[in-house]
Coordinates of C-alpha atoms in Angstrom, one line a residue:
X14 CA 47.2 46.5 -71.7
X15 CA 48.2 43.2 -73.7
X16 CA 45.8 40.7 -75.4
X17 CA 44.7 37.9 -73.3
X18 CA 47.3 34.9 -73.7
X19 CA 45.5 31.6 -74.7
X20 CA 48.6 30.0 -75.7
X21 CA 50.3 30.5 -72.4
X22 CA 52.7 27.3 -71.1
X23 CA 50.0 26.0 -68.7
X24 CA 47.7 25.9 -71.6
X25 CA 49.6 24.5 -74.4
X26 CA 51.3 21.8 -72.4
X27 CA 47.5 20.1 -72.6
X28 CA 44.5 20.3 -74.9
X29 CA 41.2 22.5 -73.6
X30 CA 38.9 20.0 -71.8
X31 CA 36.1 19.0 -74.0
X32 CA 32.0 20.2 -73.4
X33 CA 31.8 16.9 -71.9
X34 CA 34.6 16.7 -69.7
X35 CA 34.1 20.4 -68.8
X36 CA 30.3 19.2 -67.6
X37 CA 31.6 16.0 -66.3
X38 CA 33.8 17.8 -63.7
X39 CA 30.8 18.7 -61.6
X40 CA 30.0 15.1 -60.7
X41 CA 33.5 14.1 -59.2
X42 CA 33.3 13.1 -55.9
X43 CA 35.3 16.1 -54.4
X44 CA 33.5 18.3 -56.3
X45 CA 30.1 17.0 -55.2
X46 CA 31.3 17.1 -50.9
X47 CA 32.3 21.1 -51.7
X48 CA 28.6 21.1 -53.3
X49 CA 26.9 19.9 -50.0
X50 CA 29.5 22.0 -47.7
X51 CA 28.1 25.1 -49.8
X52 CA 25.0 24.6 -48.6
X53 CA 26.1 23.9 -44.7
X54 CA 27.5 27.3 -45.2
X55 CA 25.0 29.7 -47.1
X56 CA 22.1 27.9 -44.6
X57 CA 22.9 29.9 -41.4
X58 CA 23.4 33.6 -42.7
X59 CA 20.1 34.2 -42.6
X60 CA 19.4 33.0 -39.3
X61 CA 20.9 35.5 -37.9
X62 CA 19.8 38.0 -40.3
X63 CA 16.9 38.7 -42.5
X64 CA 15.3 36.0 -41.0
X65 CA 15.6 37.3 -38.0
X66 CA 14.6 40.5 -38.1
X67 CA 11.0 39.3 -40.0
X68 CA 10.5 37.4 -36.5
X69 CA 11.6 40.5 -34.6
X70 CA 9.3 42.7 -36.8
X71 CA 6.6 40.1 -36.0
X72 CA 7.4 40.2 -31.8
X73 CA 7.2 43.9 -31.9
X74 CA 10.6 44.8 -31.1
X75 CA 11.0 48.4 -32.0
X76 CA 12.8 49.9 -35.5
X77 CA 16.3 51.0 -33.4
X78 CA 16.5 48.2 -32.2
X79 CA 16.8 46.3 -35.0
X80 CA 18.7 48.5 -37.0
X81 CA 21.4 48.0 -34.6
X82 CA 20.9 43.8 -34.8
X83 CA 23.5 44.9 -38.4
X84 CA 25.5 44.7 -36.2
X85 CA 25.6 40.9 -35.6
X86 CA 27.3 40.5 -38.6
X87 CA 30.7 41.5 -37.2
X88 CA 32.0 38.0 -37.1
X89 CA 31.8 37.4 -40.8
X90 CA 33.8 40.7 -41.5
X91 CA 36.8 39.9 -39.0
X92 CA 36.8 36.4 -38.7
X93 CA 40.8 36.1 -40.5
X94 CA 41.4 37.2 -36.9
X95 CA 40.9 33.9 -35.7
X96 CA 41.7 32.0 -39.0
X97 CA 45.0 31.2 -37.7
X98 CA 43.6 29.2 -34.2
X99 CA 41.8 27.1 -37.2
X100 CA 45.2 26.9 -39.2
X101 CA 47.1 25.8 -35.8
X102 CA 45.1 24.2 -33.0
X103 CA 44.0 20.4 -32.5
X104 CA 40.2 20.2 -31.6
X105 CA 40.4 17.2 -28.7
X106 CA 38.9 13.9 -30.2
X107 CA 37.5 15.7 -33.1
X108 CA 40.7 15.6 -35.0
X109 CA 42.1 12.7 -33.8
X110 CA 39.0 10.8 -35.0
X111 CA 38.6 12.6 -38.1
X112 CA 41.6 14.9 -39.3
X113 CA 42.2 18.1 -38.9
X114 CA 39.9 20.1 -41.4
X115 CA 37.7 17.4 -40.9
X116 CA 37.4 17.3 -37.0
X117 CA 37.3 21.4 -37.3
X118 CA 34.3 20.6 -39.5
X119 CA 32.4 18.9 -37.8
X120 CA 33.3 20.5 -34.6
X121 CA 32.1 23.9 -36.1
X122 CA 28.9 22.3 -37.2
X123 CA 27.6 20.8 -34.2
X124 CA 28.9 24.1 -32.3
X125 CA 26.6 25.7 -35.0
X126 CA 23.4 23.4 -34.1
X127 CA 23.6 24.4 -30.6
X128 CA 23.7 28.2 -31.3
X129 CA 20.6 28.2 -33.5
X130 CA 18.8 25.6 -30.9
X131 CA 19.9 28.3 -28.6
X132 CA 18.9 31.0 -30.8
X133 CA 15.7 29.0 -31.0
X134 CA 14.6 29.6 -27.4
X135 CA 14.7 33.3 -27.2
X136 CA 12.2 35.1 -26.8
X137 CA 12.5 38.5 -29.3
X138 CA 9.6 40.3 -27.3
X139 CA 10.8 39.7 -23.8
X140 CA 14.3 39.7 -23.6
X141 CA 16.1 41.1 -27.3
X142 CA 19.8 40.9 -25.6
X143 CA 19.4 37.5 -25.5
X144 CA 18.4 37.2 -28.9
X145 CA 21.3 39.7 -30.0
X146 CA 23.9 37.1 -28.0
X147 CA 22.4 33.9 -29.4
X148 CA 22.7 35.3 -32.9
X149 CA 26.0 36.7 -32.2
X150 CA 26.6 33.3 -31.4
X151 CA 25.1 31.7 -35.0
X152 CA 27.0 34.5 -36.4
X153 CA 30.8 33.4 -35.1
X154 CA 29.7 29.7 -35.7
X155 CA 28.7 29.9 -38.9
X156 CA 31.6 32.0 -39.6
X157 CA 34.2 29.8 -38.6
X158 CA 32.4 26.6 -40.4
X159 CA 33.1 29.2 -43.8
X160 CA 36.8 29.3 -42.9
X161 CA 37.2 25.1 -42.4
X162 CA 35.1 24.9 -45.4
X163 CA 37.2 27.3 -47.4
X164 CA 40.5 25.8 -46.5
X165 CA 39.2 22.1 -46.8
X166 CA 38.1 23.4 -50.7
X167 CA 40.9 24.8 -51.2
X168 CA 43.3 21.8 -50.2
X169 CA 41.2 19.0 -51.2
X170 CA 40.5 20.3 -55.1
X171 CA 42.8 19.8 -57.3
X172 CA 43.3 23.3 -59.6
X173 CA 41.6 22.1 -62.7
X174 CA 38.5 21.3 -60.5
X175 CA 38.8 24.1 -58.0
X176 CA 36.8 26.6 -60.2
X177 CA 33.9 24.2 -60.8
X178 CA 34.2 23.5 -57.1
X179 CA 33.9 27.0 -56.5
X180 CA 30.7 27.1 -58.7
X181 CA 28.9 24.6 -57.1
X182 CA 30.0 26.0 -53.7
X183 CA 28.0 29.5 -54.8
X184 CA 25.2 27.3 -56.3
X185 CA 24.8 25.4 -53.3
X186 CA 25.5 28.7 -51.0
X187 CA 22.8 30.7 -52.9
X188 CA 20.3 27.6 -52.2
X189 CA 21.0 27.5 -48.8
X190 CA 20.5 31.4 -48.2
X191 CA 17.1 30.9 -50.4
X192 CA 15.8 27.8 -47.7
X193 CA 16.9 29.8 -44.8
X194 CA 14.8 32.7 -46.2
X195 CA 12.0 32.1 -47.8
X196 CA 11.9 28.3 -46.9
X197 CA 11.9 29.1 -43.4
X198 CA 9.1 31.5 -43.7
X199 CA 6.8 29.2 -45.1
X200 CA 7.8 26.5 -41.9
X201 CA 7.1 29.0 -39.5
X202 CA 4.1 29.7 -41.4
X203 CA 3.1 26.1 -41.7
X204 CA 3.8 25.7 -38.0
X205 CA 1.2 28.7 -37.2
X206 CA -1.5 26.3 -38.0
X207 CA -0.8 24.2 -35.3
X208 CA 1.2 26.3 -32.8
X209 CA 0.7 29.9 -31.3
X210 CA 3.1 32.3 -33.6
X211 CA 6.0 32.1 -30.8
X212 CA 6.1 28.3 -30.8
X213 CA 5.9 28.5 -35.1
X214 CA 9.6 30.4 -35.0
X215 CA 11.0 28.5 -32.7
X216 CA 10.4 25.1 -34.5
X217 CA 10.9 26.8 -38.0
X218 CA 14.3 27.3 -36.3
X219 CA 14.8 24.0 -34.8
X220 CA 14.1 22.5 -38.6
X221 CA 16.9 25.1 -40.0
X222 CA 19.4 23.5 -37.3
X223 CA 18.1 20.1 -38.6
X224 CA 19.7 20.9 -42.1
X225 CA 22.9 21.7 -40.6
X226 CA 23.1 17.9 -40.1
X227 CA 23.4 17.8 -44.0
X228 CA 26.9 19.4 -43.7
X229 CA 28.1 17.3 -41.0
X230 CA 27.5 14.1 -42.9
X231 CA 28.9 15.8 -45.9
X232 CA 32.1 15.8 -43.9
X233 CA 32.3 12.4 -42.3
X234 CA 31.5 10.7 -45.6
X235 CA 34.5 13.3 -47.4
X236 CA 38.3 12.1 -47.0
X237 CA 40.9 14.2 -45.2
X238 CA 43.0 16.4 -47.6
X239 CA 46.4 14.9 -48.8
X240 CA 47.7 18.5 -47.9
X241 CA 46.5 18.6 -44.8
X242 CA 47.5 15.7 -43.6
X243 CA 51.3 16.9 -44.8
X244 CA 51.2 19.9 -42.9
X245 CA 49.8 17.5 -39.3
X246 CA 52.8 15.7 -40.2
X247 CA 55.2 18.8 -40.3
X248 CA 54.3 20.4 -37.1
X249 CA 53.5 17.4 -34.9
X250 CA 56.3 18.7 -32.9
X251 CA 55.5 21.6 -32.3
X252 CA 53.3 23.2 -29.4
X253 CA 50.0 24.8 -29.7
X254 CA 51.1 28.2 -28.8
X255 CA 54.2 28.1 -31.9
X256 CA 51.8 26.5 -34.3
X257 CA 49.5 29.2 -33.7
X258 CA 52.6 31.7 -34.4
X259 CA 53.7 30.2 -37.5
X260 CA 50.2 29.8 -38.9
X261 CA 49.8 34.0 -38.3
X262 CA 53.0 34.9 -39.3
X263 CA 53.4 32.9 -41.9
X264 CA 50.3 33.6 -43.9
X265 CA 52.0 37.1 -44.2
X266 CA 56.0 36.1 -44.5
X267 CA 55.1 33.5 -47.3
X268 CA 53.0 35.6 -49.7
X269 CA 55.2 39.0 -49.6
X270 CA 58.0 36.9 -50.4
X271 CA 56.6 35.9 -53.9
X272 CA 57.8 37.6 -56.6
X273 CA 55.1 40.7 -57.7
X274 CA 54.0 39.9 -54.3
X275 CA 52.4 43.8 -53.9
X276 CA 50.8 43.9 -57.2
X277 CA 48.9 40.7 -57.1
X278 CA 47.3 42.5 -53.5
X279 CA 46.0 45.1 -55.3
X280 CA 44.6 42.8 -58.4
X281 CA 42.6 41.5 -55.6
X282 CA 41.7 44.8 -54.0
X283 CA 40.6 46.1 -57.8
X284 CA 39.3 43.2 -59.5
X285 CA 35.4 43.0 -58.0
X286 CA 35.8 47.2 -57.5
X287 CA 33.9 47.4 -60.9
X288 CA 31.2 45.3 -59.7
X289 CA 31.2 47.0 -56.2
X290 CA 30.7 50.4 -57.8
X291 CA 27.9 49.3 -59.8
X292 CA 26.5 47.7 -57.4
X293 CA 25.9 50.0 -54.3
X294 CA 23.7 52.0 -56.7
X295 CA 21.9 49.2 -58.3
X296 CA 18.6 49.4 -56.1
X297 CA 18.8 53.3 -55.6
X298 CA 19.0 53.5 -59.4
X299 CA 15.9 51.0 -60.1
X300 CA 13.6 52.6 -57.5
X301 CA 14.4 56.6 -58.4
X302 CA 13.6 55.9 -62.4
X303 CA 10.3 54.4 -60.9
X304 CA 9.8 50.9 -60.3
X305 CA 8.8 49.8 -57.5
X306 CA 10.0 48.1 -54.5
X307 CA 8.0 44.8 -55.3
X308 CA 8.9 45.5 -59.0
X309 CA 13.0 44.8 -58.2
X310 CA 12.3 42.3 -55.2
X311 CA 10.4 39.8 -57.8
X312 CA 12.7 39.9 -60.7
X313 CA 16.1 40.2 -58.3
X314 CA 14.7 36.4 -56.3
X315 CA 13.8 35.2 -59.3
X316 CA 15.4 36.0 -62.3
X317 CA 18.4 37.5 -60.9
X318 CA 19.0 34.2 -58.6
X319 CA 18.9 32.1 -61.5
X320 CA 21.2 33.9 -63.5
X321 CA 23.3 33.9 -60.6
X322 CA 23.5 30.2 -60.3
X323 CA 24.1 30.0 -64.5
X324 CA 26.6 32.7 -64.4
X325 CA 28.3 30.7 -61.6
X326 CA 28.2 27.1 -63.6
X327 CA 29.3 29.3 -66.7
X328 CA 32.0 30.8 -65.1
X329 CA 33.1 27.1 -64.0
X330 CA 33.3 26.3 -67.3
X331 CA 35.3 29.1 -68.5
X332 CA 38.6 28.7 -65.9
X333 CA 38.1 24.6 -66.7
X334 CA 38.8 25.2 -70.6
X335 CA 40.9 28.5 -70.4
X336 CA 44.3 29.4 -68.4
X337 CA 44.1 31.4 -65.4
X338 CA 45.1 34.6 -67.0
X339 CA 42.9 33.7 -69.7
X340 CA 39.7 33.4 -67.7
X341 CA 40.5 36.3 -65.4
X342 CA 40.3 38.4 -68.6
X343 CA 37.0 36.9 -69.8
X344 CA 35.6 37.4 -66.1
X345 CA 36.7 40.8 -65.6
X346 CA 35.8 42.4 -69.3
X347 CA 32.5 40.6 -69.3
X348 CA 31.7 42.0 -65.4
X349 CA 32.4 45.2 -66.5
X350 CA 30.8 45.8 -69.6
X351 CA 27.6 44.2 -68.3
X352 CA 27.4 47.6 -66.2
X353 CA 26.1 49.0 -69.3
X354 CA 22.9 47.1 -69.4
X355 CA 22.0 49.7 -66.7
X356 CA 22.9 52.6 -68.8
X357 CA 20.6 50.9 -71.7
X358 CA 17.9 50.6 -68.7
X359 CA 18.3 54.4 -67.8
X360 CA 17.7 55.3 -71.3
X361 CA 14.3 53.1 -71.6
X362 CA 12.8 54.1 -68.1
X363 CA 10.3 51.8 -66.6
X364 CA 9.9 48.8 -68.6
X365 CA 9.5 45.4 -66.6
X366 CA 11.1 43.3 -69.5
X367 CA 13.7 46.0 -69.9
X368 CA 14.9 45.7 -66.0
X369 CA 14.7 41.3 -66.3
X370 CA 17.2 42.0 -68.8
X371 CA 19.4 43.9 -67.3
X372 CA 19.7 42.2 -63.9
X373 CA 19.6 38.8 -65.9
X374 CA 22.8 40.3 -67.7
X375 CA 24.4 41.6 -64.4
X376 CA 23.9 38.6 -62.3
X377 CA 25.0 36.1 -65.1
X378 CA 28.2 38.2 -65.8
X379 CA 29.1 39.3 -62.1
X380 CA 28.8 35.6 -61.2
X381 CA 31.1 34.6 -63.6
X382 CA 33.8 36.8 -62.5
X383 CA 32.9 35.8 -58.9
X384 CA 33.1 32.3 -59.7
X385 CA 36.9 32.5 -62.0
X386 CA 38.2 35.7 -59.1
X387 CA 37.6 33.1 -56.1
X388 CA 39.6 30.3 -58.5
X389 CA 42.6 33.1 -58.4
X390 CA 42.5 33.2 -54.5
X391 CA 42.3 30.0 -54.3
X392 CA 45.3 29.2 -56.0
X393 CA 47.5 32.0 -54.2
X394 CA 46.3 30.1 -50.9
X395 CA 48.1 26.5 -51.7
X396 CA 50.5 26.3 -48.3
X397 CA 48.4 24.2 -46.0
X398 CA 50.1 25.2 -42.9
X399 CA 48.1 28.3 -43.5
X400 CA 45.8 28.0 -46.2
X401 CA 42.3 29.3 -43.3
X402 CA 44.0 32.2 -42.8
X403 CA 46.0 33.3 -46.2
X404 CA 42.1 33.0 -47.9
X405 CA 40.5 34.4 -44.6
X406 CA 42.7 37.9 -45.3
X407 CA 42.9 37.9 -49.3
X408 CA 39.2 37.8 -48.8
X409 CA 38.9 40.6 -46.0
X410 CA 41.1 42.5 -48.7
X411 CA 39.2 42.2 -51.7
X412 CA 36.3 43.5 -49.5
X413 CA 37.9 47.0 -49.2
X414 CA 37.0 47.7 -52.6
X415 CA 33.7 46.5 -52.1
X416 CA 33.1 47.9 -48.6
X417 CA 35.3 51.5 -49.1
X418 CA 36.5 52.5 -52.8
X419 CA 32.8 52.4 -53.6
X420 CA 31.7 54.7 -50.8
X421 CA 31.6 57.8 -52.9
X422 CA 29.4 56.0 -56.0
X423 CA 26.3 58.4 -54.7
X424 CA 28.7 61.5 -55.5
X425 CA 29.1 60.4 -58.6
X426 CA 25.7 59.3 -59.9
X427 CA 24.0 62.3 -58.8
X428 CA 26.5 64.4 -60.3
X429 CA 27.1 63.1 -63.6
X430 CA 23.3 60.7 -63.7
X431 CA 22.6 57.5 -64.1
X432 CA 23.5 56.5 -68.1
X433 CA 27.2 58.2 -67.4
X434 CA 27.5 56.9 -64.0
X435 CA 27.3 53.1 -65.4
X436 CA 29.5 54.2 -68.1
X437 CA 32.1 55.2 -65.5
X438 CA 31.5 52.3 -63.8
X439 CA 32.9 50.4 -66.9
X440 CA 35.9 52.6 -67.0
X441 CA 36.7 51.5 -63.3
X442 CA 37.7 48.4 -64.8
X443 CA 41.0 49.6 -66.2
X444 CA 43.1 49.9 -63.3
X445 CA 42.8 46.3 -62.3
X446 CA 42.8 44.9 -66.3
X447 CA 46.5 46.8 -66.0
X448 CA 47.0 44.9 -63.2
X449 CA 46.1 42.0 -64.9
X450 CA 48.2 42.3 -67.9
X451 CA 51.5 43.8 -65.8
X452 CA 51.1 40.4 -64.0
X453 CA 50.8 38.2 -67.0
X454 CA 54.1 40.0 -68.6
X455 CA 55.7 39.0 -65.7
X456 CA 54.9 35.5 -65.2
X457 CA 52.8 35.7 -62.0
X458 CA 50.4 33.0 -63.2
X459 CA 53.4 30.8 -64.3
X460 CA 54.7 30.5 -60.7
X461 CA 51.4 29.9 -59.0
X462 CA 52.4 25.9 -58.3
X463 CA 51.8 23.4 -55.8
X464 CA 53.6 24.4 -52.4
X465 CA 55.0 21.3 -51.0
X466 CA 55.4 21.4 -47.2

């Protein structure tokens, strides 16, 4: 492995951003709509999710059942399948009025309100396939707002904003998530006082589909992206059925004809493994050396949330003053050693102070290599004839190592225990920091430039 580069061409042709400008970054206008779209976004996950499985708890609806309501989550997983029908089709007056991530915007938004209004009026008790279609329906929604909203950030940030962009967009995500969960709770337990328990959760849900509103004047106040209005222009002539085509095959075509086109695909299959591995343990680990359930779900919502939301504003920082290569370094070393806090933890056994640190040290670092990892997609995703579905499938792909590589993380904690399993789970790291430094030698971060359509 080399030495991160500080001194690479992109950084030496201009000096590091001051601590002011660095901080200053988070109040452009841009930066501020991709805030407010964060929270549009992180809002409805819960709806049809924890949320909703406290209200089916509450109804009576049996344990299989519910188990099987993980289902619903389908759509998030293999929604790149319909990226490219974003990518390629014209929503009728919606982007004529308003552009076309813009009219997709707020087309998926007020789609969105009417699927939790919808989701609103079942009945959990009576009739659960309904609820399991109307939050099937939330779930494709809100999933398709997350592609417009990904490809609007995307095309509408500039690079030396796009990491804070992206920081805000987790801050904001993370406080939408936290309203949709506990805030919604504490409606429907306001409602209670007034309402019979039935009524409550349906108006704590017609309030959550209120706050979708906050998105959809987040994007009528916002301006169309410059890109996006380039790639309109470039396949105006084109039919629906050959834009959707192009948009598919194109995503594909375009990035395997970039040079180290493989490697950088499995940088992004490798570079969150680390935090993956860790990670499908974490909970196990905390509960077996003998905390308790309430112990982890205290500190996790509300020391681990805030040092989520620092770690993501740090993180921010660290791409705006460093290079690329630079800042995937510092993310990735920091994300891995932080693993060891754990180690430390399995050494001191059950110690409240001892556990706040140690998730306060994984959630800061993890967030910032979140935070600098999402900058790196970003940045491979700059063609705006297909920027909803190049992110939609990088993103599907770094999920592999989340979702499979780490399958086997059990096997190895119970055979080696938990101090040498986190210390492994450092190790992991090295496959994708050889990545990192094959692709620095060979320029990869030097040719990631502005496609012009």
């Amino acid at each position: 492995m080399t030495a991160p580069d500080a001194t690479s061409p992109a950084a030496s042709s201009a000096p590091a951003p001051s601590w002011r400008d660095s901080l200053a970054v988070y109040l452009q206008p841009r930066v501020l709509i991709v805030l407010f779209l964060g929270f549009s976004s992180g809002l409805p996950l819960a709806l049809s999710g924890s949320t909703l499985l406290v209200w089916m708890a509450e109804a009576g609806v049996d344990l299989g059942t519910i188990g099987l309501f993980a289902l619903v989550g389908t759509p998030y997983t293999l929604k790149f399948l319909w990226a490219p029908l974003v990518d390629a089709l014209h929503v009728p007056f919606f982007t004529r009025t308003f552009g076309r991530r813009r009219g997709w915007l707020v087309f998926s938004q007020l789609l969105l309100i009417g699927a939790i209004l919808l989701l609103a009026l079942t009945d959990p008790a009576r009739s659960p396939l309904f609820v399991a279609l109307g939050a099937l329906l939330v779930a494709t929604m809100s999933s398709t707002q997350d592609i417009v909203v990904d490809a609007f950030r995307v095309e509408s940030l500039p690079e030396s904003e796009q990491a804070a962009g992206m920081a805000a967009y987790v801050a904001a995500y993370r406080i939408g998530m936290l309203i949709s969960t506990a805030g919604a709770l504490f409606i429907v337990t306001g409602f209670e006082a007034i309402v019979p328990r039935g009524a409550a959760w349906m108006w704590g849900y017609v309030v959550m589909a209120a706050l979708v509103l906050i998105g959809t004047v987040t994007a009528l106040a916002a301006t169309e992206p410059a890109q996006s209005k380039r790639a309109e222009a470039a396949t105006q002539n084109e039919d629906a059925l050959m834009r959707v085509f192009h948009a598919a095959m194109g995503a594909f075509s375009e990035f395997l004809s970039r040079k180290e086109a493989w490697a950088a695909l499995a940088f992004v299959v490798l570079f969150k493994f680390t935090d993956a591995f860790s990670g499908n343990m974490t909970v196990p680990f905390v509960i077996d050396i003998g905390f308790t359930r309430n112990d982890y779900a205290v500190i996790v919502k509300g020391v681990g949330i805030a040092a989520t939301l620092a770690g993501g504003f740090a993180g921010g920082f660290v791409a705006r003053r460093y290079s690329l290569a630079t800042s995937l370094w510092i993310g990735g070393i920091v994300q891995a050693v932080s693993n060891l806090s754990f180690s430390w933890l399995a050494l001191v056994g059950v110690n409240e102070w001892a556990l706040t640190l140690a998730i306060t040290s994984d959630n800061f670092c993890n967030a910032i290599g979140t935070v600098i990892f999402v900058a790196y997609l970003s940045a491979l995703c700059q063609n705006p004839l297909h920027t909803a579905t190049q992110y939609a499938l990088l993103t599907a792909l770094a999920a592999v190592g989340r979702t499979y590589l780490s399958s086997g993380a059990g096997y190895l904690a119970k055979a080696t225990g938990w101090p040498m399993f986190f210390a492994i789970s450092v190790l992991v790291a090295i496959p994708s920091l050889m990545l990192l430094a094959y692709l620095q030698r060979r320029d990869h971060f030097e040719t990631l430039e502005q496609v012009r359509v």
